[in-house]
PDB file of C-alpha atoms in Angstrom:
ATOM      1  CA  UNK A 286      76.725-150.562 137.640  1.00 69.00           C
ATOM      2  CA  UNK A 287      74.474-152.570 134.852  1.00 76.00           C
ATOM      3  CA  UNK A 288      74.062-156.869 135.551  1.00 86.00           C
ATOM      4  CA  UNK A 289      71.380-158.989 134.234  1.00 91.00           C
ATOM      5  CA  UNK A 290      69.823-162.381 135.898  1.00 94.00           C
ATOM      6  CA  UNK A 291      68.189-165.201 134.316  1.00 96.00           C
ATOM      7  CA  UNK A 292      65.751-167.216 136.527  1.00 92.00           C
ATOM      8  CA  UNK A 293      66.293-170.751 135.304  1.00 92.00           C
ATOM      9  CA  UNK A 294      69.766-172.452 134.987  1.00 93.00           C
ATOM     10  CA  UNK A 295      67.670-175.167 132.581  1.00 96.00           C
ATOM     11  CA  UNK A 296      64.451-174.785 130.931  1.00 97.00           C
ATOM     12  CA  UNK A 297      62.582-178.090 129.526  1.00 97.00           C
ATOM     13  CA  UNK A 298      59.830-178.052 126.748  1.00 97.00           C
ATOM     14  CA  UNK A 299      58.261-179.877 124.280  1.00 97.00           C
ATOM     15  CA  UNK A 300      58.758-179.845 120.858  1.00 97.00           C
ATOM     16  CA  UNK A 301      56.270-177.340 119.118  1.00 97.00           C
ATOM     17  CA  UNK A 302      55.647-175.575 122.868  1.00 97.00           C
ATOM     18  CA  UNK A 303      55.920-172.182 123.898  1.00 97.00           C
ATOM     19  CA  UNK A 304      59.402-171.337 124.557  1.00 98.00           C
ATOM     20  CA  UNK A 305      60.329-168.398 127.445  1.00 98.00           C
ATOM     21  CA  UNK A 306      63.694-167.695 128.681  1.00 98.00           C
ATOM     22  CA  UNK A 307      63.835-164.794 131.381  1.00 97.00           C
ATOM     23  CA  UNK A 308      66.402-162.307 131.524  1.00 96.00           C
ATOM     24  CA  UNK A 309      65.809-159.082 134.235  1.00 95.00           C
ATOM     25  CA  UNK A 310      68.503-156.457 133.896  1.00 91.00           C
ATOM     26  CA  UNK A 311      69.892-153.804 136.943  1.00 88.00           C
ATOM     27  CA  UNK A 312      70.973-150.554 135.487  1.00 76.00           C
ATOM     28  CA  UNK A 313      70.001-146.775 136.452  1.00 70.00           C
ATOM     29  CA  UNK A 314      70.478-145.732 133.032  1.00 70.00           C
ATOM     30  CA  UNK A 315      69.260-147.015 129.522  1.00 71.00           C
ATOM     31  CA  UNK A 316      70.062-150.482 129.104  1.00 80.00           C
ATOM     32  CA  UNK A 317      71.631-152.008 125.935  1.00 86.00           C
ATOM     33  CA  UNK A 318      70.469-155.341 126.239  1.00 91.00           C
ATOM     34  CA  UNK A 319      71.420-158.641 123.772  1.00 93.00           C
ATOM     35  CA  UNK A 320      70.478-162.147 123.575  1.00 96.00           C
ATOM     36  CA  UNK A 321      73.045-164.647 122.304  1.00 96.00           C
ATOM     37  CA  UNK A 322      72.837-168.745 121.854  1.00 96.00           C
ATOM     38  CA  UNK A 323      75.625-171.124 122.109  1.00 95.00           C
ATOM     39  CA  UNK A 324      75.550-174.428 120.711  1.00 92.00           C
ATOM     40  CA  UNK A 325      78.090-176.732 122.212  1.00 87.00           C
ATOM     41  CA  UNK A 326      81.371-176.441 121.390  1.00 81.00           C
ATOM     42  CA  UNK A 327      80.775-173.343 119.524  1.00 86.00           C
ATOM     43  CA  UNK A 328      81.082-169.724 120.098  1.00 89.00           C
ATOM     44  CA  UNK A 329      78.148-167.311 120.506  1.00 93.00           C
ATOM     45  CA  UNK A 330      75.669-166.191 117.871  1.00 93.00           C
ATOM     46  CA  UNK A 331      73.406-162.768 118.532  1.00 93.00           C
ATOM     47  CA  UNK A 332      70.104-163.508 118.466  1.00 96.00           C
ATOM     48  CA  UNK A 333      68.458-160.373 118.884  1.00 94.00           C
ATOM     49  CA  UNK A 334      69.364-156.589 120.674  1.00 91.00           C
ATOM     50  CA  UNK A 335      67.585-153.923 122.115  1.00 90.00           C
ATOM     51  CA  UNK A 336      68.323-150.445 120.600  1.00 79.00           C
ATOM     52  CA  UNK A 337      66.099-148.444 122.378  1.00 77.00           C
ATOM     53  CA  UNK A 338      64.076-147.963 118.720  1.00 75.00           C
ATOM     54  CA  UNK A 339      61.381-150.831 119.426  1.00 83.00           C
ATOM     55  CA  UNK A 340      60.340-152.210 122.832  1.00 88.00           C
ATOM     56  CA  UNK A 341      59.302-155.822 120.450  1.00 94.00           C
ATOM     57  CA  UNK A 342      62.836-157.070 119.101  1.00 94.00           C
ATOM     58  CA  UNK A 343      62.470-159.616 115.939  1.00 95.00           C
ATOM     59  CA  UNK A 344      65.761-162.026 116.246  1.00 94.00           C
ATOM     60  CA  UNK A 345      66.898-164.653 113.786  1.00 94.00           C
ATOM     61  CA  UNK A 346      65.258-168.560 114.153  1.00 93.00           C
ATOM     62  CA  UNK A 347      61.727-167.299 115.150  1.00 96.00           C
ATOM     63  CA  UNK A 348      62.847-165.866 118.562  1.00 97.00           C
ATOM     64  CA  UNK A 349      62.215-162.490 119.754  1.00 97.00           C
ATOM     65  CA  UNK A 350      61.919-160.761 123.100  1.00 97.00           C
ATOM     66  CA  UNK A 351      60.448-157.765 124.765  1.00 94.00           C
ATOM     67  CA  UNK A 352      61.841-155.069 126.411  1.00 93.00           C
ATOM     68  CA  UNK A 353      59.558-153.676 129.834  1.00 92.00           C
ATOM     69  CA  UNK A 354      60.841-151.123 131.628  1.00 89.00           C
ATOM     70  CA  UNK A 355      58.405-152.016 134.432  1.00 90.00           C
ATOM     71  CA  UNK A 356      59.326-154.798 135.093  1.00 92.00           C
ATOM     72  CA  UNK A 357      63.252-154.407 134.478  1.00 91.00           C
ATOM     73  CA  UNK A 358      62.850-157.694 132.038  1.00 94.00           C
ATOM     74  CA  UNK A 359      63.811-158.902 128.520  1.00 95.00           C
ATOM     75  CA  UNK A 360      62.295-161.602 128.026  1.00 97.00           C
ATOM     76  CA  UNK A 361      62.905-164.414 125.058  1.00 98.00           C
ATOM     77  CA  UNK A 362      60.552-166.014 124.057  1.00 98.00           C
ATOM     78  CA  UNK A 363      59.407-168.609 120.738  1.00 98.00           C
ATOM     79  CA  UNK A 364      56.138-169.455 119.856  1.00 97.00           C
ATOM     80  CA  UNK A 365      56.871-173.179 118.885  1.00 97.00           C
ATOM     81  CA  UNK A 366      60.476-175.042 120.007  1.00 97.00           C
ATOM     82  CA  UNK A 367      62.379-177.133 117.328  1.00 96.00           C
ATOM     83  CA  UNK A 368      64.834-179.766 118.699  1.00 96.00           C
ATOM     84  CA  UNK A 369      67.496-177.478 117.019  1.00 95.00           C
ATOM     85  CA  UNK A 370      67.212-174.746 119.678  1.00 96.00           C
ATOM     86  CA  UNK A 371      68.468-177.040 122.440  1.00 96.00           C
ATOM     87  CA  UNK A 372      71.568-174.853 123.697  1.00 96.00           C
ATOM     88  CA  UNK A 373      72.566-172.304 126.154  1.00 96.00           C
ATOM     89  CA  UNK A 374      71.109-168.907 125.943  1.00 97.00           C
ATOM     90  CA  UNK A 375      73.118-166.050 127.552  1.00 96.00           C
ATOM     91  CA  UNK A 376      71.625-162.777 128.017  1.00 95.00           C
ATOM     92  CA  UNK A 377      73.864-159.178 128.152  1.00 92.00           C
ATOM     93  CA  UNK A 378      74.207-155.960 128.918  1.00 88.00           C
ATOM     94  CA  UNK A 379      76.235-153.781 127.480  1.00 84.00           C
ATOM     95  CA  UNK A 380      77.857-151.357 129.958  1.00 76.00           C
ATOM     96  CA  UNK A 381      77.303-147.416 129.928  1.00 70.00           C
ATOM     97  CA  UNK A 382      80.489-146.976 129.226  1.00 69.00           C
ATOM     98  CA  UNK A 383      80.390-149.367 125.954  1.00 64.00           C
ATOM     99  CA  UNK A 384      83.409-151.047 127.270  1.00 68.00           C
ATOM    100  CA  UNK A 385      82.403-154.654 128.440  1.00 79.00           C
ATOM    101  CA  UNK A 386      79.266-156.807 127.820  1.00 84.00           C
ATOM    102  CA  UNK A 387      77.913-158.558 131.165  1.00 87.00           C
ATOM    103  CA  UNK A 388      76.720-161.922 130.697  1.00 92.00           C
ATOM    104  CA  UNK A 389      73.714-163.344 132.414  1.00 94.00           C
ATOM    105  CA  UNK A 390      75.219-167.143 133.745  1.00 94.00           C
ATOM    106  CA  UNK A 391      73.109-168.844 131.046  1.00 96.00           C
ATOM    107  CA  UNK A 392      69.637-171.137 130.641  1.00 97.00           C
ATOM    108  CA  UNK A 393      70.129-174.326 128.987  1.00 96.00           C
ATOM    109  CA  UNK A 394      67.517-175.262 127.114  1.00 97.00           C
ATOM    110  CA  UNK A 395      66.087-178.426 126.513  1.00 97.00           C
ATOM    111  CA  UNK A 396      63.774-179.893 124.187  1.00 97.00           C
ATOM    112  CA  UNK A 397      62.106-183.068 124.057  1.00 96.00           C
ATOM    113  CA  UNK A 398      60.501-185.011 121.380  1.00 94.00           C
TER     114      UNK A 398
ATOM    115  CA  UNK B 277      80.456-161.116 106.482  1.00 60.00           C
ATOM    116  CA  UNK B 278      80.005-161.374 110.067  1.00 65.00           C
ATOM    117  CA  UNK B 279      83.032-163.659 110.385  1.00 89.00           C
ATOM    118  CA  UNK B 280      85.555-163.888 113.387  1.00 95.00           C
ATOM    119  CA  UNK B 281      87.572-167.056 112.932  1.00 96.00           C
ATOM    120  CA  UNK B 282      89.831-168.494 115.601  1.00 97.00           C
ATOM    121  CA  UNK B 283      93.059-170.774 115.384  1.00 96.00           C
ATOM    122  CA  UNK B 284      93.897-173.609 116.691  1.00 96.00           C
ATOM    123  CA  UNK B 285      90.177-175.326 117.385  1.00 95.00           C
ATOM    124  CA  UNK B 286      91.972-177.274 120.207  1.00 96.00           C
ATOM    125  CA  UNK B 287      95.349-176.953 121.484  1.00 96.00           C
ATOM    126  CA  UNK B 288      96.635-179.421 124.286  1.00 96.00           C
ATOM    127  CA  UNK B 289      99.665-177.823 126.102  1.00 93.00           C
ATOM    128  CA  UNK B 290     102.288-178.726 129.107  1.00 91.00           C
ATOM    129  CA  UNK B 291     102.631-176.369 131.692  1.00 89.00           C
ATOM    130  CA  UNK B 292     106.335-175.696 130.762  1.00 89.00           C
ATOM    131  CA  UNK B 293     105.089-174.933 127.299  1.00 90.00           C
ATOM    132  CA  UNK B 294     104.619-171.575 125.438  1.00 94.00           C
ATOM    133  CA  UNK B 295     101.870-171.384 122.799  1.00 95.00           C
ATOM    134  CA  UNK B 296      99.553-168.676 121.047  1.00 97.00           C
ATOM    135  CA  UNK B 297      96.519-168.358 120.201  1.00 98.00           C
ATOM    136  CA  UNK B 298      94.837-166.552 116.868  1.00 98.00           C
ATOM    137  CA  UNK B 299      91.936-164.440 115.906  1.00 98.00           C
ATOM    138  CA  UNK B 300      91.108-162.720 112.608  1.00 97.00           C
ATOM    139  CA  UNK B 301      88.139-160.806 111.179  1.00 96.00           C
ATOM    140  CA  UNK B 302      87.720-159.043 108.277  1.00 90.00           C
ATOM    141  CA  UNK B 303      84.758-156.756 108.655  1.00 91.00           C
ATOM    142  CA  UNK B 304      86.735-153.564 109.666  1.00 91.00           C
ATOM    143  CA  UNK B 305      85.903-153.728 113.270  1.00 92.00           C
ATOM    144  CA  UNK B 306      88.176-151.277 115.246  1.00 92.00           C
ATOM    145  CA  UNK B 307      87.601-153.277 118.623  1.00 92.00           C
ATOM    146  CA  UNK B 308      88.814-157.155 119.538  1.00 94.00           C
ATOM    147  CA  UNK B 309      88.288-158.819 122.788  1.00 95.00           C
ATOM    148  CA  UNK B 310      89.203-162.164 124.670  1.00 97.00           C
ATOM    149  CA  UNK B 311      86.890-163.914 126.581  1.00 96.00           C
ATOM    150  CA  UNK B 312      87.803-166.965 128.770  1.00 96.00           C
ATOM    151  CA  UNK B 313      84.743-170.095 129.063  1.00 94.00           C
ATOM    152  CA  UNK B 314      84.408-172.358 131.797  1.00 94.00           C
ATOM    153  CA  UNK B 315      82.226-175.228 131.213  1.00 89.00           C
ATOM    154  CA  UNK B 316      78.782-174.074 132.158  1.00 86.00           C
ATOM    155  CA  UNK B 317      79.491-170.934 132.875  1.00 91.00           C
ATOM    156  CA  UNK B 318      79.256-167.288 130.740  1.00 92.00           C
ATOM    157  CA  UNK B 319      82.425-166.198 129.278  1.00 93.00           C
ATOM    158  CA  UNK B 320      84.807-164.186 131.516  1.00 93.00           C
ATOM    159  CA  UNK B 321      86.574-161.011 129.715  1.00 92.00           C
ATOM    160  CA  UNK B 322      90.180-161.072 129.921  1.00 96.00           C
ATOM    161  CA  UNK B 323      90.959-158.039 127.384  1.00 95.00           C
ATOM    162  CA  UNK B 324      89.930-155.050 125.370  1.00 93.00           C
ATOM    163  CA  UNK B 325      91.732-153.620 122.780  1.00 94.00           C
ATOM    164  CA  UNK B 326      90.689-150.441 121.206  1.00 91.00           C
ATOM    165  CA  UNK B 327      92.206-149.262 117.694  1.00 92.00           C
ATOM    166  CA  UNK B 328      95.206-151.553 118.217  1.00 94.00           C
ATOM    167  CA  UNK B 329      95.591-150.123 121.823  1.00 94.00           C
ATOM    168  CA  UNK B 330      95.026-152.820 125.151  1.00 94.00           C
ATOM    169  CA  UNK B 331      92.435-150.245 126.282  1.00 90.00           C
ATOM    170  CA  UNK B 332      90.724-153.040 129.456  1.00 89.00           C
ATOM    171  CA  UNK B 333      92.981-155.688 131.333  1.00 92.00           C
ATOM    172  CA  UNK B 334      90.526-157.434 133.872  1.00 91.00           C
ATOM    173  CA  UNK B 335      93.453-158.519 136.411  1.00 92.00           C
ATOM    174  CA  UNK B 336      94.450-161.126 133.955  1.00 96.00           C
ATOM    175  CA  UNK B 337      97.619-163.099 135.042  1.00 96.00           C
ATOM    176  CA  UNK B 338     101.123-162.562 133.234  1.00 95.00           C
ATOM    177  CA  UNK B 339     100.825-165.864 132.075  1.00 96.00           C
ATOM    178  CA  UNK B 340      98.679-164.793 129.379  1.00 97.00           C
ATOM    179  CA  UNK B 341      99.861-161.974 127.193  1.00 97.00           C
ATOM    180  CA  UNK B 342      97.794-160.686 124.298  1.00 97.00           C
ATOM    181  CA  UNK B 343      98.763-158.910 120.881  1.00 97.00           C
ATOM    182  CA  UNK B 344      97.284-156.564 118.296  1.00 96.00           C
ATOM    183  CA  UNK B 345      99.697-156.451 115.530  1.00 94.00           C
ATOM    184  CA  UNK B 346      97.153-155.096 112.976  1.00 92.00           C
ATOM    185  CA  UNK B 347      93.342-154.085 113.106  1.00 89.00           C
ATOM    186  CA  UNK B 348      92.692-157.534 111.987  1.00 95.00           C
ATOM    187  CA  UNK B 349      93.911-159.633 114.224  1.00 97.00           C
ATOM    188  CA  UNK B 350      94.596-160.577 117.948  1.00 97.00           C
ATOM    189  CA  UNK B 351      96.852-163.170 119.415  1.00 98.00           C
ATOM    190  CA  UNK B 352      97.000-164.971 123.023  1.00 98.00           C
ATOM    191  CA  UNK B 353     100.400-165.781 124.039  1.00 97.00           C
ATOM    192  CA  UNK B 354      99.935-168.476 126.425  1.00 96.00           C
ATOM    193  CA  UNK B 355     103.100-169.735 128.924  1.00 94.00           C
ATOM    194  CA  UNK B 356     103.889-171.508 132.148  1.00 93.00           C
ATOM    195  CA  UNK B 357      99.924-172.287 132.061  1.00 94.00           C
ATOM    196  CA  UNK B 358      98.084-173.680 135.096  1.00 95.00           C
ATOM    197  CA  UNK B 359      95.371-177.050 134.340  1.00 95.00           C
ATOM    198  CA  UNK B 360      92.606-174.820 135.761  1.00 95.00           C
ATOM    199  CA  UNK B 361      93.530-172.308 133.010  1.00 96.00           C
ATOM    200  CA  UNK B 362      92.117-175.095 130.890  1.00 97.00           C
ATOM    201  CA  UNK B 363      89.051-173.068 128.833  1.00 96.00           C
ATOM    202  CA  UNK B 364      87.207-172.079 126.060  1.00 95.00           C
ATOM    203  CA  UNK B 365      88.567-169.229 124.487  1.00 97.00           C
ATOM    204  CA  UNK B 366      86.885-166.440 122.441  1.00 96.00           C
ATOM    205  CA  UNK B 367      87.705-163.946 120.419  1.00 96.00           C
ATOM    206  CA  UNK B 368      85.251-161.370 119.354  1.00 94.00           C
ATOM    207  CA  UNK B 369      84.798-158.457 118.009  1.00 93.00           C
ATOM    208  CA  UNK B 370      83.073-154.770 117.186  1.00 90.00           C
ATOM    209  CA  UNK B 371      82.393-151.710 114.774  1.00 87.00           C
ATOM    210  CA  UNK B 372      84.275-149.873 118.009  1.00 77.00           C
ATOM    211  CA  UNK B 373      83.896-149.252 121.619  1.00 70.00           C
ATOM    212  CA  UNK B 374      81.888-145.919 121.364  1.00 66.00           C
ATOM    213  CA  UNK B 375      78.176-146.812 120.047  1.00 67.00           C
ATOM    214  CA  UNK B 376      75.832-148.829 122.506  1.00 63.00           C
ATOM    215  CA  UNK B 377      74.132-151.041 119.650  1.00 67.00           C
ATOM    216  CA  UNK B 378      77.750-152.126 118.562  1.00 78.00           C
ATOM    217  CA  UNK B 379      77.312-155.784 118.524  1.00 84.00           C
ATOM    218  CA  UNK B 380      79.837-158.318 119.626  1.00 88.00           C
ATOM    219  CA  UNK B 381      80.527-160.927 117.340  1.00 91.00           C
ATOM    220  CA  UNK B 382      82.012-164.276 118.369  1.00 93.00           C
ATOM    221  CA  UNK B 383      84.263-166.739 116.816  1.00 95.00           C
ATOM    222  CA  UNK B 384      83.942-170.328 117.405  1.00 94.00           C
ATOM    223  CA  UNK B 385      86.555-170.646 120.259  1.00 95.00           C
ATOM    224  CA  UNK B 386      90.183-172.545 121.238  1.00 96.00           C
ATOM    225  CA  UNK B 387      89.221-175.556 123.211  1.00 95.00           C
ATOM    226  CA  UNK B 388      92.615-175.653 125.675  1.00 96.00           C
ATOM    227  CA  UNK B 389      93.737-178.277 127.746  1.00 96.00           C
ATOM    228  CA  UNK B 390      96.395-177.617 129.969  1.00 95.00           C
ATOM    229  CA  UNK B 391      98.184-180.667 131.706  1.00 93.00           C
TER     230      UNK B 391
END
């Protein structure tokens, strides 16, 4: 069975600092991984997805994630945080039979001025 | 256009009321989903429809009744809900269920409060 674990329910960074949100997956087969962002009282917006075409995936709003099979990780990064990045971030894995998404518990990103 | 719309945005209902949530997409997607999201928690899958047929029911209580009248529309009928059913209800759609890289596109959600 597939699952994802997000380390750190809250992350706080200063504006302009590096953003690093951690996601580790558990899967016996090649995983299909996604990062979503959710702003308060809104739905989820896709940031990026891993499709096995490239290990470094670039997404919207300057975010990127690197798939590391040896570490079973798919961490999300952004070189320079902006106040507008403050939101909840969810890592998700799509099940092998493609029917379900399994979401991590989420990481709330706070950006300090 | 990658938009999924949901109505209403907010809904307050009593435990004896009957109400419906509506979700619509015009992306030609053939899979649609209902999720429930409690505060500070990830979305929990409730139902999956594929080609207008119910594909997955995650053991959801019968007071929640989904309906997919056509490929663009998904409803969630609510009856005799409990206060603990108060949550954000999210609808999503994807091209189908067969491709691993299919993305789920989410609507903005309906904030439901049960009194």
